[in-house]
Amino acid sequence: MSLARFLPSVSALLAAAVLLPTLLPMRAVAAEDLPGSRNPLDIPRFPHSWIVRYEQDDRFLPREYALGRVDKTRRDVRIEHEVRASATREYATYEMPGGTQTRAVIEHYLKQIGSEPLFTCRGRDCGRSNLWANEVFKQNILLGPDLNQFYFAGEYGDHLIALYVIQRGNKRSYAHVEVLKPENRVALSHNEEIFERLAGEGLAMVDGITPGAEGALNAADRALLAGLGESLSVFAGQTVYVVCHLYGPAEGAVLLSQSTACAEEAVSALAATDSVTLVPFGAGPLLPRVGGRSRLEFVLPSRLSRGIP
């Protein structure tokens, strides 16, 4: 082939190389935001992500704010703990660039939010992804494998913020940022009535805590317990048992050992006054409930001994 005949081919290849990036889908880099959308509260987004769903509603209407895992019992959707308040709402759902690791997305937003969690969960500890997507956020684009989900609830100034991160089965990752502005101050404690139940019935489950697979408590669990410890002084002179129930595929003896470590960690986190005797007790899987799950309970034997149910 002569050089003259070869040169046009080279020119054509160079032209194609210039045009190719404009013809490829932009999802691997970024896409344009949904018209009229913005970052809620101007919280910086994950780099190169874009908004695919957005809503801003400045009306004070009854809203639900999830502070616990989401499950379904028969036909009823059950959020382990939630706050209901009259509030405005704004949310944005972001799609991540191809190949983004959800861990990086989570770390980015937790750094931007900068507050301690009121509740957080990961994977199956959050419950069912389809319920978070379709019932809580009503965004079917957030549906993915239960193992691939993460949820954070916390305060951001005078707002409540919820962050949900999911990687779908098609490997696309999404972050949903939702903020509520309550009309009045909201009581956010998980356990407003726990000590009333303990004093009246001798038994009370600690809401908002589900021990991990090996009985471990995360930072949010320990922070929640630290907030409860001071209030235990109302039981001065009495003995309160801190009982960890743990279920899983391991042998019973292993679960008993792990649940004992769980109870001891909980007692340490409570940091109660010396006026109350706290006794850690690991029940493992030996005191089951119908539909039960791993949990932490306070038990006041002096009340149980009176035959109070």
PDB file of C-alpha atoms in Angstrom:
ATOM      1  CA  MET A   1       0.000   0.000   0.000  1.00  0.00           C
ATOM      2  CA  SER A   2       1.401   3.419  -0.904  1.00  0.00           C
ATOM      3  CA  LEU A   3       1.862   6.133   1.711  1.00  0.00           C
ATOM      4  CA  ALA A   4      -0.681   8.286  -0.092  1.00  0.00           C
ATOM      5  CA  ARG A   5      -3.345   5.610   0.255  1.00  0.00           C
ATOM      6  CA  PHE A   6      -2.448   5.007   3.915  1.00  0.00           C
ATOM      7  CA  LEU A   7      -2.702   8.640   5.096  1.00  0.00           C
ATOM      8  CA  PRO A   8      -6.495   9.008   4.690  1.00  0.00           C
ATOM      9  CA  SER A   9      -6.976   5.959   6.906  1.00  0.00           C
ATOM     10  CA  VAL A  10      -4.851   7.517   9.631  1.00  0.00           C
ATOM     11  CA  SER A  11      -6.835  10.748   9.389  1.00  0.00           C
ATOM     12  CA  ALA A  12     -10.104   8.846   9.702  1.00  0.00           C
ATOM     13  CA  LEU A  13      -8.876   7.004  12.804  1.00  0.00           C
ATOM     14  CA  LEU A  14      -7.788  10.232  14.467  1.00  0.00           C
ATOM     15  CA  ALA A  15     -11.157  11.830  13.780  1.00  0.00           C
ATOM     16  CA  ALA A  16     -12.944   8.825  15.239  1.00  0.00           C
ATOM     17  CA  ALA A  17     -10.766   8.985  18.360  1.00  0.00           C
ATOM     18  CA  VAL A  18     -11.791  12.605  18.896  1.00  0.00           C
ATOM     19  CA  LEU A  19     -15.476  11.879  18.447  1.00  0.00           C
ATOM     20  CA  LEU A  20     -15.636   8.646  20.449  1.00  0.00           C
ATOM     21  CA  PRO A  21     -15.787  10.195  23.968  1.00  0.00           C
ATOM     22  CA  THR A  22     -18.779  12.278  22.939  1.00  0.00           C
ATOM     23  CA  LEU A  23     -20.610   9.181  21.720  1.00  0.00           C
ATOM     24  CA  LEU A  24     -20.011   7.024  24.818  1.00  0.00           C
ATOM     25  CA  PRO A  25     -22.523   7.069  27.707  1.00  0.00           C
ATOM     26  CA  MET A  26     -21.584   9.579  30.385  1.00  0.00           C
ATOM     27  CA  ARG A  27     -22.676   7.364  33.323  1.00  0.00           C
ATOM     28  CA  ALA A  28     -19.082   6.258  33.852  1.00  0.00           C
ATOM     29  CA  VAL A  29     -18.122   9.868  34.636  1.00  0.00           C
ATOM     30  CA  ALA A  30     -21.159  11.971  35.509  1.00  0.00           C
ATOM     31  CA  ALA A  31     -24.501  13.059  34.182  1.00  0.00           C
ATOM     32  CA  GLU A  32     -26.581  16.190  34.565  1.00  0.00           C
ATOM     33  CA  ASP A  33     -28.695  16.710  37.664  1.00  0.00           C
ATOM     34  CA  LEU A  34     -32.461  16.531  37.523  1.00  0.00           C
ATOM     35  CA  PRO A  35     -33.646  20.038  36.558  1.00  0.00           C
ATOM     36  CA  GLY A  36     -34.462  22.193  39.573  1.00  0.00           C
ATOM     37  CA  SER A  37     -32.615  19.959  42.029  1.00  0.00           C
ATOM     38  CA  ARG A  38     -29.838  20.839  44.471  1.00  0.00           C
ATOM     39  CA  ASN A  39     -27.839  19.416  47.370  1.00  0.00           C
ATOM     40  CA  PRO A  40     -30.096  19.398  50.473  1.00  0.00           C
ATOM     41  CA  LEU A  41     -28.752  21.850  53.083  1.00  0.00           C
ATOM     42  CA  ASP A  42     -25.825  22.399  50.673  1.00  0.00           C
ATOM     43  CA  ILE A  43     -24.172  19.238  51.986  1.00  0.00           C
ATOM     44  CA  PRO A  44     -21.390  18.483  49.462  1.00  0.00           C
ATOM     45  CA  ARG A  45     -22.202  15.458  47.357  1.00  0.00           C
ATOM     46  CA  PHE A  46     -19.924  12.544  46.554  1.00  0.00           C
ATOM     47  CA  PRO A  47     -17.606  13.633  43.713  1.00  0.00           C
ATOM     48  CA  HIS A  48     -18.981  13.205  40.179  1.00  0.00           C
ATOM     49  CA  SER A  49     -22.359  11.856  41.354  1.00  0.00           C
ATOM     50  CA  TRP A  50     -25.580  13.307  39.989  1.00  0.00           C
ATOM     51  CA  ILE A  51     -29.158  13.753  41.209  1.00  0.00           C
ATOM     52  CA  VAL A  52     -31.753  11.393  39.734  1.00  0.00           C
ATOM     53  CA  ARG A  53     -34.640  12.055  42.169  1.00  0.00           C
ATOM     54  CA  TYR A  54     -35.409  15.257  44.072  1.00  0.00           C
ATOM     55  CA  GLU A  55     -38.214  16.828  46.077  1.00  0.00           C
ATOM     56  CA  GLN A  56     -38.568  19.857  48.313  1.00  0.00           C
ATOM     57  CA  ASP A  57     -41.758  20.289  50.343  1.00  0.00           C
ATOM     58  CA  ASP A  58     -41.816  23.342  52.631  1.00  0.00           C
ATOM     59  CA  ARG A  59     -45.177  22.441  54.162  1.00  0.00           C
ATOM     60  CA  PHE A  60     -45.254  21.339  57.796  1.00  0.00           C
ATOM     61  CA  LEU A  61     -46.876  17.941  57.465  1.00  0.00           C
ATOM     62  CA  PRO A  62     -46.769  14.753  59.576  1.00  0.00           C
ATOM     63  CA  ARG A  63     -43.564  12.901  58.680  1.00  0.00           C
ATOM     64  CA  GLU A  64     -41.969   9.664  59.869  1.00  0.00           C
ATOM     65  CA  TYR A  65     -38.285   9.470  60.739  1.00  0.00           C
ATOM     66  CA  ALA A  66     -36.814   5.977  61.071  1.00  0.00           C
ATOM     67  CA  LEU A  67     -34.570   5.226  64.050  1.00  0.00           C
ATOM     68  CA  GLY A  68     -34.509   1.443  63.769  1.00  0.00           C
ATOM     69  CA  ARG A  69     -34.490  -1.538  61.439  1.00  0.00           C
ATOM     70  CA  VAL A  70     -37.437  -2.163  59.117  1.00  0.00           C
ATOM     71  CA  ASP A  71     -39.194  -5.530  58.937  1.00  0.00           C
ATOM     72  CA  LYS A  72     -42.503  -6.965  57.854  1.00  0.00           C
ATOM     73  CA  THR A  73     -44.753  -9.062  60.099  1.00  0.00           C
ATOM     74  CA  ARG A  74     -47.393 -10.807  58.021  1.00  0.00           C
ATOM     75  CA  ARG A  75     -48.790  -7.851  56.068  1.00  0.00           C
ATOM     76  CA  ASP A  76     -47.656  -5.070  58.399  1.00  0.00           C
ATOM     77  CA  VAL A  77     -44.469  -3.065  57.893  1.00  0.00           C
ATOM     78  CA  ARG A  78     -42.788  -2.444  61.234  1.00  0.00           C
ATOM     79  CA  ILE A  79     -40.079   0.115  61.948  1.00  0.00           C
ATOM     80  CA  GLU A  80     -38.349  -0.870  65.161  1.00  0.00           C
ATOM     81  CA  HIS A  81     -38.363   2.735  66.358  1.00  0.00           C
ATOM     82  CA  GLU A  82     -39.465   5.917  64.636  1.00  0.00           C
ATOM     83  CA  VAL A  83     -40.263   9.529  65.408  1.00  0.00           C
ATOM     84  CA  ARG A  84     -43.359  11.230  64.044  1.00  0.00           C
ATOM     85  CA  ALA A  85     -43.281  14.994  63.726  1.00  0.00           C
ATOM     86  CA  SER A  86     -44.740  17.901  61.815  1.00  0.00           C
ATOM     87  CA  ALA A  87     -41.873  18.909  59.543  1.00  0.00           C
ATOM     88  CA  THR A  88     -40.765  20.117  56.122  1.00  0.00           C
ATOM     89  CA  ARG A  89     -38.858  17.680  53.934  1.00  0.00           C
ATOM     90  CA  GLU A  90     -36.213  17.805  51.236  1.00  0.00           C
ATOM     91  CA  TYR A  91     -34.428  14.882  49.645  1.00  0.00           C
ATOM     92  CA  ALA A  92     -32.072  14.069  46.809  1.00  0.00           C
ATOM     93  CA  THR A  93     -31.189  10.651  45.427  1.00  0.00           C
ATOM     94  CA  TYR A  94     -27.754  10.479  43.815  1.00  0.00           C
ATOM     95  CA  GLU A  95     -26.365   7.943  41.366  1.00  0.00           C
ATOM     96  CA  MET A  96     -22.664   7.233  41.726  1.00  0.00           C
ATOM     97  CA  PRO A  97     -20.116   6.947  38.900  1.00  0.00           C
ATOM     98  CA  GLY A  98     -19.513   3.405  37.691  1.00  0.00           C
ATOM     99  CA  GLY A  99     -17.124   1.402  39.852  1.00  0.00           C
ATOM    100  CA  THR A 100     -17.714   3.498  43.000  1.00  0.00           C
ATOM    101  CA  GLN A 101     -17.262   1.589  46.254  1.00  0.00           C
ATOM    102  CA  THR A 102     -20.143   2.141  48.687  1.00  0.00           C
ATOM    103  CA  ARG A 103     -17.642   2.335  51.551  1.00  0.00           C
ATOM    104  CA  ALA A 104     -16.184   5.486  49.997  1.00  0.00           C
ATOM    105  CA  VAL A 105     -19.671   7.008  49.649  1.00  0.00           C
ATOM    106  CA  ILE A 106     -20.499   6.250  53.289  1.00  0.00           C
ATOM    107  CA  GLU A 107     -17.215   7.706  54.546  1.00  0.00           C
ATOM    108  CA  HIS A 108     -17.745  10.849  52.475  1.00  0.00           C
ATOM    109  CA  TYR A 109     -21.195  11.604  53.871  1.00  0.00           C
ATOM    110  CA  LEU A 110     -20.392  10.732  57.485  1.00  0.00           C
ATOM    111  CA  LYS A 111     -17.491  13.172  57.307  1.00  0.00           C
ATOM    112  CA  GLN A 112     -19.732  15.890  55.843  1.00  0.00           C
ATOM    113  CA  ILE A 113     -22.514  15.321  58.399  1.00  0.00           C
ATOM    114  CA  GLY A 114     -20.076  15.216  61.305  1.00  0.00           C
ATOM    115  CA  SER A 115     -22.566  14.269  64.041  1.00  0.00           C
ATOM    116  CA  GLU A 116     -22.992  11.201  66.221  1.00  0.00           C
ATOM    117  CA  PRO A 117     -25.644   8.782  64.964  1.00  0.00           C
ATOM    118  CA  LEU A 118     -29.027   8.470  66.603  1.00  0.00           C
ATOM    119  CA  PHE A 119     -29.186   5.139  64.819  1.00  0.00           C
ATOM    120  CA  THR A 120     -27.103   3.395  62.202  1.00  0.00           C
ATOM    121  CA  CYS A 121     -27.079  -0.054  60.639  1.00  0.00           C
ATOM    122  CA  ARG A 122     -25.463  -2.016  57.865  1.00  0.00           C
ATOM    123  CA  GLY A 123     -26.456  -5.040  55.796  1.00  0.00           C
ATOM    124  CA  ARG A 124     -29.110  -7.365  57.174  1.00  0.00           C
ATOM    125  CA  ASP A 125     -29.085  -5.531  60.518  1.00  0.00           C
ATOM    126  CA  CYS A 126     -31.122  -2.826  58.737  1.00  0.00           C
ATOM    127  CA  GLY A 127     -33.907  -5.260  57.835  1.00  0.00           C
ATOM    128  CA  ARG A 128     -35.219  -5.555  54.291  1.00  0.00           C
ATOM    129  CA  SER A 129     -33.983  -3.315  51.510  1.00  0.00           C
ATOM    130  CA  ASN A 130     -37.268  -3.543  49.618  1.00  0.00           C
ATOM    131  CA  LEU A 131     -39.060  -2.035  52.643  1.00  0.00           C
ATOM    132  CA  TRP A 132     -36.574   0.833  52.934  1.00  0.00           C
ATOM    133  CA  ALA A 133     -36.914   1.520  49.208  1.00  0.00           C
ATOM    134  CA  ASN A 134     -40.663   1.155  48.733  1.00  0.00           C
ATOM    135  CA  GLU A 135     -42.172   1.870  52.159  1.00  0.00           C
ATOM    136  CA  VAL A 136     -39.822   4.266  53.948  1.00  0.00           C
ATOM    137  CA  PHE A 137     -38.369   6.365  51.107  1.00  0.00           C
ATOM    138  CA  LYS A 138     -40.792   5.354  48.330  1.00  0.00           C
ATOM    139  CA  GLN A 139     -37.916   5.231  45.821  1.00  0.00           C
ATOM    140  CA  ASN A 140     -37.809   1.876  44.047  1.00  0.00           C
ATOM    141  CA  ILE A 141     -34.446   2.808  42.575  1.00  0.00           C
ATOM    142  CA  LEU A 142     -33.009   2.164  46.077  1.00  0.00           C
ATOM    143  CA  LEU A 143     -33.920  -1.518  46.043  1.00  0.00           C
ATOM    144  CA  GLY A 144     -30.938  -3.858  46.274  1.00  0.00           C
ATOM    145  CA  PRO A 145     -29.571  -6.889  48.134  1.00  0.00           C
ATOM    146  CA  ASP A 146     -30.018  -6.616  51.903  1.00  0.00           C
ATOM    147  CA  LEU A 147     -26.299  -7.169  52.431  1.00  0.00           C
ATOM    148  CA  ASN A 148     -25.444  -4.081  50.353  1.00  0.00           C
ATOM    149  CA  GLN A 149     -27.325  -1.437  52.368  1.00  0.00           C
ATOM    150  CA  PHE A 150     -26.319   1.164  54.949  1.00  0.00           C
ATOM    151  CA  TYR A 151     -28.467   3.604  56.946  1.00  0.00           C
ATOM    152  CA  PHE A 152     -27.577   6.549  59.170  1.00  0.00           C
ATOM    153  CA  ALA A 153     -29.915   8.796  61.153  1.00  0.00           C
ATOM    154  CA  GLY A 154     -28.614  11.859  62.967  1.00  0.00           C
ATOM    155  CA  GLU A 155     -29.019  15.549  63.685  1.00  0.00           C
ATOM    156  CA  TYR A 156     -27.657  18.296  61.433  1.00  0.00           C
ATOM    157  CA  GLY A 157     -28.121  21.613  63.157  1.00  0.00           C
ATOM    158  CA  ASP A 158     -31.860  21.953  63.757  1.00  0.00           C
ATOM    159  CA  HIS A 159     -32.622  19.352  61.069  1.00  0.00           C
ATOM    160  CA  LEU A 160     -32.915  15.593  61.159  1.00  0.00           C
ATOM    161  CA  ILE A 161     -30.928  13.870  58.440  1.00  0.00           C
ATOM    162  CA  ALA A 162     -31.257  10.381  57.012  1.00  0.00           C
ATOM    163  CA  LEU A 163     -28.670   8.772  54.732  1.00  0.00           C
ATOM    164  CA  TYR A 164     -29.315   5.519  52.877  1.00  0.00           C
ATOM    165  CA  VAL A 165     -26.641   3.979  50.643  1.00  0.00           C
ATOM    166  CA  ILE A 166     -27.238   0.907  48.474  1.00  0.00           C
ATOM    167  CA  GLN A 167     -25.477  -0.995  45.736  1.00  0.00           C
ATOM    168  CA  ARG A 168     -28.040  -2.634  43.471  1.00  0.00           C
ATOM    169  CA  GLY A 169     -27.688  -6.044  41.866  1.00  0.00           C
ATOM    170  CA  ASN A 170     -26.536  -4.359  38.638  1.00  0.00           C
ATOM    171  CA  LYS A 171     -23.575  -2.862  40.602  1.00  0.00           C
ATOM    172  CA  ARG A 172     -24.886   0.692  40.360  1.00  0.00           C
ATOM    173  CA  SER A 173     -24.648   2.548  43.672  1.00  0.00           C
ATOM    174  CA  TYR A 174     -27.012   5.198  45.038  1.00  0.00           C
ATOM    175  CA  ALA A 175     -27.084   7.549  48.007  1.00  0.00           C
ATOM    176  CA  HIS A 176     -30.358   8.981  49.310  1.00  0.00           C
ATOM    177  CA  VAL A 177     -30.054  12.091  51.492  1.00  0.00           C
ATOM    178  CA  GLU A 178     -33.245  13.207  53.217  1.00  0.00           C
ATOM    179  CA  VAL A 179     -33.626  16.082  55.686  1.00  0.00           C
ATOM    180  CA  LEU A 180     -36.562  17.046  57.896  1.00  0.00           C
ATOM    181  CA  LYS A 181     -37.024  20.421  59.617  1.00  0.00           C
ATOM    182  CA  PRO A 182     -39.387  19.790  62.566  1.00  0.00           C
ATOM    183  CA  GLU A 183     -41.840  22.523  63.451  1.00  0.00           C
ATOM    184  CA  ASN A 184     -41.126  21.937  67.162  1.00  0.00           C
ATOM    185  CA  ARG A 185     -38.343  20.228  69.064  1.00  0.00           C
ATOM    186  CA  VAL A 186     -38.630  16.432  68.843  1.00  0.00           C
ATOM    187  CA  ALA A 187     -37.846  13.961  71.623  1.00  0.00           C
ATOM    188  CA  LEU A 188     -35.369  11.643  69.956  1.00  0.00           C
ATOM    189  CA  SER A 189     -34.509   9.229  72.753  1.00  0.00           C
ATOM    190  CA  HIS A 190     -35.105   5.596  71.840  1.00  0.00           C
ATOM    191  CA  ASN A 191     -36.062   4.697  75.362  1.00  0.00           C
ATOM    192  CA  GLU A 192     -38.377   7.351  76.796  1.00  0.00           C
ATOM    193  CA  GLU A 193     -40.324   4.789  78.847  1.00  0.00           C
ATOM    194  CA  ILE A 194     -37.715   2.108  79.447  1.00  0.00           C
ATOM    195  CA  PHE A 195     -37.258   2.805  83.134  1.00  0.00           C
ATOM    196  CA  GLU A 196     -40.998   3.033  83.724  1.00  0.00           C
ATOM    197  CA  ARG A 197     -41.326  -0.436  82.171  1.00  0.00           C
ATOM    198  CA  LEU A 198     -38.426  -1.728  84.227  1.00  0.00           C
ATOM    199  CA  ALA A 199     -39.858  -0.396  87.487  1.00  0.00           C
ATOM    200  CA  GLY A 200     -43.365  -1.599  86.708  1.00  0.00           C
ATOM    201  CA  GLU A 201     -42.741  -4.969  85.088  1.00  0.00           C
ATOM    202  CA  GLY A 202     -39.178  -5.849  86.074  1.00  0.00           C
ATOM    203  CA  LEU A 203     -38.189  -6.327  82.430  1.00  0.00           C
ATOM    204  CA  ALA A 204     -37.476  -3.890  79.591  1.00  0.00           C
ATOM    205  CA  MET A 205     -35.807  -4.355  76.201  1.00  0.00           C
ATOM    206  CA  VAL A 206     -33.374  -1.632  75.133  1.00  0.00           C
ATOM    207  CA  ASP A 207     -34.760  -0.238  71.881  1.00  0.00           C
ATOM    208  CA  GLY A 208     -32.379   0.571  69.071  1.00  0.00           C
ATOM    209  CA  ILE A 209     -29.691  -2.005  69.904  1.00  0.00           C
ATOM    210  CA  THR A 210     -29.201  -5.281  68.041  1.00  0.00           C
ATOM    211  CA  PRO A 211     -25.910  -6.992  68.989  1.00  0.00           C
ATOM    212  CA  GLY A 212     -23.763  -8.001  66.037  1.00  0.00           C
ATOM    213  CA  ALA A 213     -23.223 -11.532  64.805  1.00  0.00           C
ATOM    214  CA  GLU A 214     -20.665 -12.255  67.542  1.00  0.00           C
ATOM    215  CA  GLY A 215     -22.309 -10.135  70.203  1.00  0.00           C
ATOM    216  CA  ALA A 216     -20.347  -6.965  69.454  1.00  0.00           C
ATOM    217  CA  LEU A 217     -21.829  -3.536  70.127  1.00  0.00           C
ATOM    218  CA  ASN A 218     -21.019  -0.718  67.713  1.00  0.00           C
ATOM    219  CA  ALA A 219     -20.192   2.893  68.551  1.00  0.00           C
ATOM    220  CA  ALA A 220     -23.826   3.988  68.239  1.00  0.00           C
ATOM    221  CA  ASP A 221     -24.915   1.225  70.656  1.00  0.00           C
ATOM    222  CA  ARG A 222     -22.344   2.288  73.233  1.00  0.00           C
ATOM    223  CA  ALA A 223     -23.304   5.948  72.889  1.00  0.00           C
ATOM    224  CA  LEU A 224     -26.972   5.088  73.402  1.00  0.00           C
ATOM    225  CA  LEU A 225     -26.138   3.073  76.538  1.00  0.00           C
ATOM    226  CA  ALA A 226     -23.961   5.863  77.915  1.00  0.00           C
ATOM    227  CA  GLY A 227     -26.962   8.165  77.698  1.00  0.00           C
ATOM    228  CA  LEU A 228     -29.054   5.706  79.698  1.00  0.00           C
ATOM    229  CA  GLY A 229     -26.523   4.997  82.437  1.00  0.00           C
ATOM    230  CA  GLU A 230     -27.099   8.121  84.509  1.00  0.00           C
ATOM    231  CA  SER A 231     -30.848   7.492  84.689  1.00  0.00           C
ATOM    232  CA  LEU A 232     -30.261   4.112  86.330  1.00  0.00           C
ATOM    233  CA  SER A 233     -29.643   5.990  89.597  1.00  0.00           C
ATOM    234  CA  VAL A 234     -33.400   5.798  90.235  1.00  0.00           C
ATOM    235  CA  PHE A 235     -32.751   2.148  91.151  1.00  0.00           C
ATOM    236  CA  ALA A 236     -30.223   3.028  93.861  1.00  0.00           C
ATOM    237  CA  GLY A 237     -29.546   0.136  96.234  1.00  0.00           C
ATOM    238  CA  GLN A 238     -30.967  -2.433  93.803  1.00  0.00           C
ATOM    239  CA  THR A 239     -29.478  -4.960  91.417  1.00  0.00           C
ATOM    240  CA  VAL A 240     -30.201  -4.643  87.714  1.00  0.00           C
ATOM    241  CA  TYR A 241     -29.195  -7.449  85.363  1.00  0.00           C
ATOM    242  CA  VAL A 242     -28.026  -6.489  81.874  1.00  0.00           C
ATOM    243  CA  VAL A 243     -28.944  -9.481  79.710  1.00  0.00           C
ATOM    244  CA  CYS A 244     -27.690 -10.095  76.190  1.00  0.00           C
ATOM    245  CA  HIS A 245     -29.632 -12.541  73.978  1.00  0.00           C
ATOM    246  CA  LEU A 246     -27.759 -13.801  70.947  1.00  0.00           C
ATOM    247  CA  TYR A 247     -28.909 -16.026  68.080  1.00  0.00           C
ATOM    248  CA  GLY A 248     -26.986 -17.442  65.160  1.00  0.00           C
ATOM    249  CA  PRO A 249     -25.589 -20.562  63.508  1.00  0.00           C
ATOM    250  CA  ALA A 250     -22.813 -21.095  66.087  1.00  0.00           C
ATOM    251  CA  GLU A 251     -22.956 -23.754  68.799  1.00  0.00           C
ATOM    252  CA  GLY A 252     -24.939 -22.911  71.915  1.00  0.00           C
ATOM    253  CA  ALA A 253     -21.826 -22.813  74.111  1.00  0.00           C
ATOM    254  CA  VAL A 254     -20.186 -20.326  71.727  1.00  0.00           C
ATOM    255  CA  LEU A 255     -23.268 -18.088  71.693  1.00  0.00           C
ATOM    256  CA  LEU A 256     -23.399 -18.185  75.496  1.00  0.00           C
ATOM    257  CA  SER A 257     -19.777 -17.062  75.685  1.00  0.00           C
ATOM    258  CA  GLN A 258     -20.272 -14.321  73.089  1.00  0.00           C
ATOM    259  CA  SER A 259     -23.448 -13.051  74.726  1.00  0.00           C
ATOM    260  CA  THR A 260     -21.649 -12.867  78.083  1.00  0.00           C
ATOM    261  CA  ALA A 261     -18.982 -10.665  76.483  1.00  0.00           C
ATOM    262  CA  CYS A 262     -21.800  -8.600  74.952  1.00  0.00           C
ATOM    263  CA  ALA A 263     -23.435  -8.082  78.367  1.00  0.00           C
ATOM    264  CA  GLU A 264     -20.097  -7.134  79.944  1.00  0.00           C
ATOM    265  CA  GLU A 265     -19.464  -4.575  77.203  1.00  0.00           C
ATOM    266  CA  ALA A 266     -22.939  -3.126  77.753  1.00  0.00           C
ATOM    267  CA  VAL A 267     -22.348  -2.760  81.509  1.00  0.00           C
ATOM    268  CA  SER A 268     -19.062  -0.979  80.787  1.00  0.00           C
ATOM    269  CA  ALA A 269     -20.787   1.383  78.334  1.00  0.00           C
ATOM    270  CA  LEU A 270     -23.567   2.207  80.814  1.00  0.00           C
ATOM    271  CA  ALA A 271     -21.043   3.643  83.291  1.00  0.00           C
ATOM    272  CA  ALA A 272     -23.781   3.873  85.907  1.00  0.00           C
ATOM    273  CA  THR A 273     -23.271   5.300  89.413  1.00  0.00           C
ATOM    274  CA  ASP A 274     -21.978   3.106  92.236  1.00  0.00           C
ATOM    275  CA  SER A 275     -25.415   3.255  93.872  1.00  0.00           C
ATOM    276  CA  VAL A 276     -26.720   0.638  91.409  1.00  0.00           C
ATOM    277  CA  THR A 277     -25.317  -2.868  91.062  1.00  0.00           C
ATOM    278  CA  LEU A 278     -25.204  -3.901  87.406  1.00  0.00           C
ATOM    279  CA  VAL A 279     -24.714  -7.603  86.673  1.00  0.00           C
ATOM    280  CA  PRO A 280     -23.905  -8.759  83.119  1.00  0.00           C
ATOM    281  CA  PHE A 281     -25.597 -11.976  82.038  1.00  0.00           C
ATOM    282  CA  GLY A 282     -25.234 -13.822  78.747  1.00  0.00           C
ATOM    283  CA  ALA A 283     -28.372 -15.782  77.849  1.00  0.00           C
ATOM    284  CA  GLY A 284     -27.187 -16.807  74.390  1.00  0.00           C
ATOM    285  CA  PRO A 285     -30.075 -18.504  72.535  1.00  0.00           C
ATOM    286  CA  LEU A 286     -31.570 -20.137  75.649  1.00  0.00           C
ATOM    287  CA  LEU A 287     -34.423 -17.713  76.385  1.00  0.00           C
ATOM    288  CA  PRO A 288     -36.074 -17.419  72.966  1.00  0.00           C
ATOM    289  CA  ARG A 289     -39.173 -15.457  72.028  1.00  0.00           C
ATOM    290  CA  VAL A 290     -41.487 -16.128  69.114  1.00  0.00           C
ATOM    291  CA  GLY A 291     -40.020 -14.194  66.201  1.00  0.00           C
ATOM    292  CA  GLY A 292     -37.184 -13.200  68.516  1.00  0.00           C
ATOM    293  CA  ARG A 293     -33.845 -11.722  67.533  1.00  0.00           C
ATOM    294  CA  SER A 294     -30.622 -10.789  69.254  1.00  0.00           C
ATOM    295  CA  ARG A 295     -31.366  -8.116  71.836  1.00  0.00           C
ATOM    296  CA  LEU A 296     -30.323  -6.407  75.064  1.00  0.00           C
ATOM    297  CA  GLU A 297     -32.607  -6.259  78.104  1.00  0.00           C
ATOM    298  CA  PHE A 298     -32.648  -4.858  81.622  1.00  0.00           C
ATOM    299  CA  VAL A 299     -34.044  -7.153  84.290  1.00  0.00           C
ATOM    300  CA  LEU A 300     -34.968  -6.068  87.825  1.00  0.00           C
ATOM    301  CA  PRO A 301     -35.450  -9.323  89.792  1.00  0.00           C
ATOM    302  CA  SER A 302     -36.961  -7.570  92.797  1.00  0.00           C
ATOM    303  CA  ARG A 303     -39.963  -6.663  90.649  1.00  0.00           C
ATOM    304  CA  LEU A 304     -40.192 -10.014  88.874  1.00  0.00           C
ATOM    305  CA  SER A 305     -40.254 -11.819  92.224  1.00  0.00           C
ATOM    306  CA  ARG A 306     -43.552 -10.108  93.025  1.00  0.00           C
ATOM    307  CA  GLY A 307     -45.223 -12.006  90.239  1.00  0.00           C
ATOM    308  CA  ILE A 308     -45.724  -8.956  88.061  1.00  0.00           C
ATOM    309  CA  PRO A 309     -45.910 -10.076  84.408  1.00  0.00           C
TER     310      PRO A 309
END
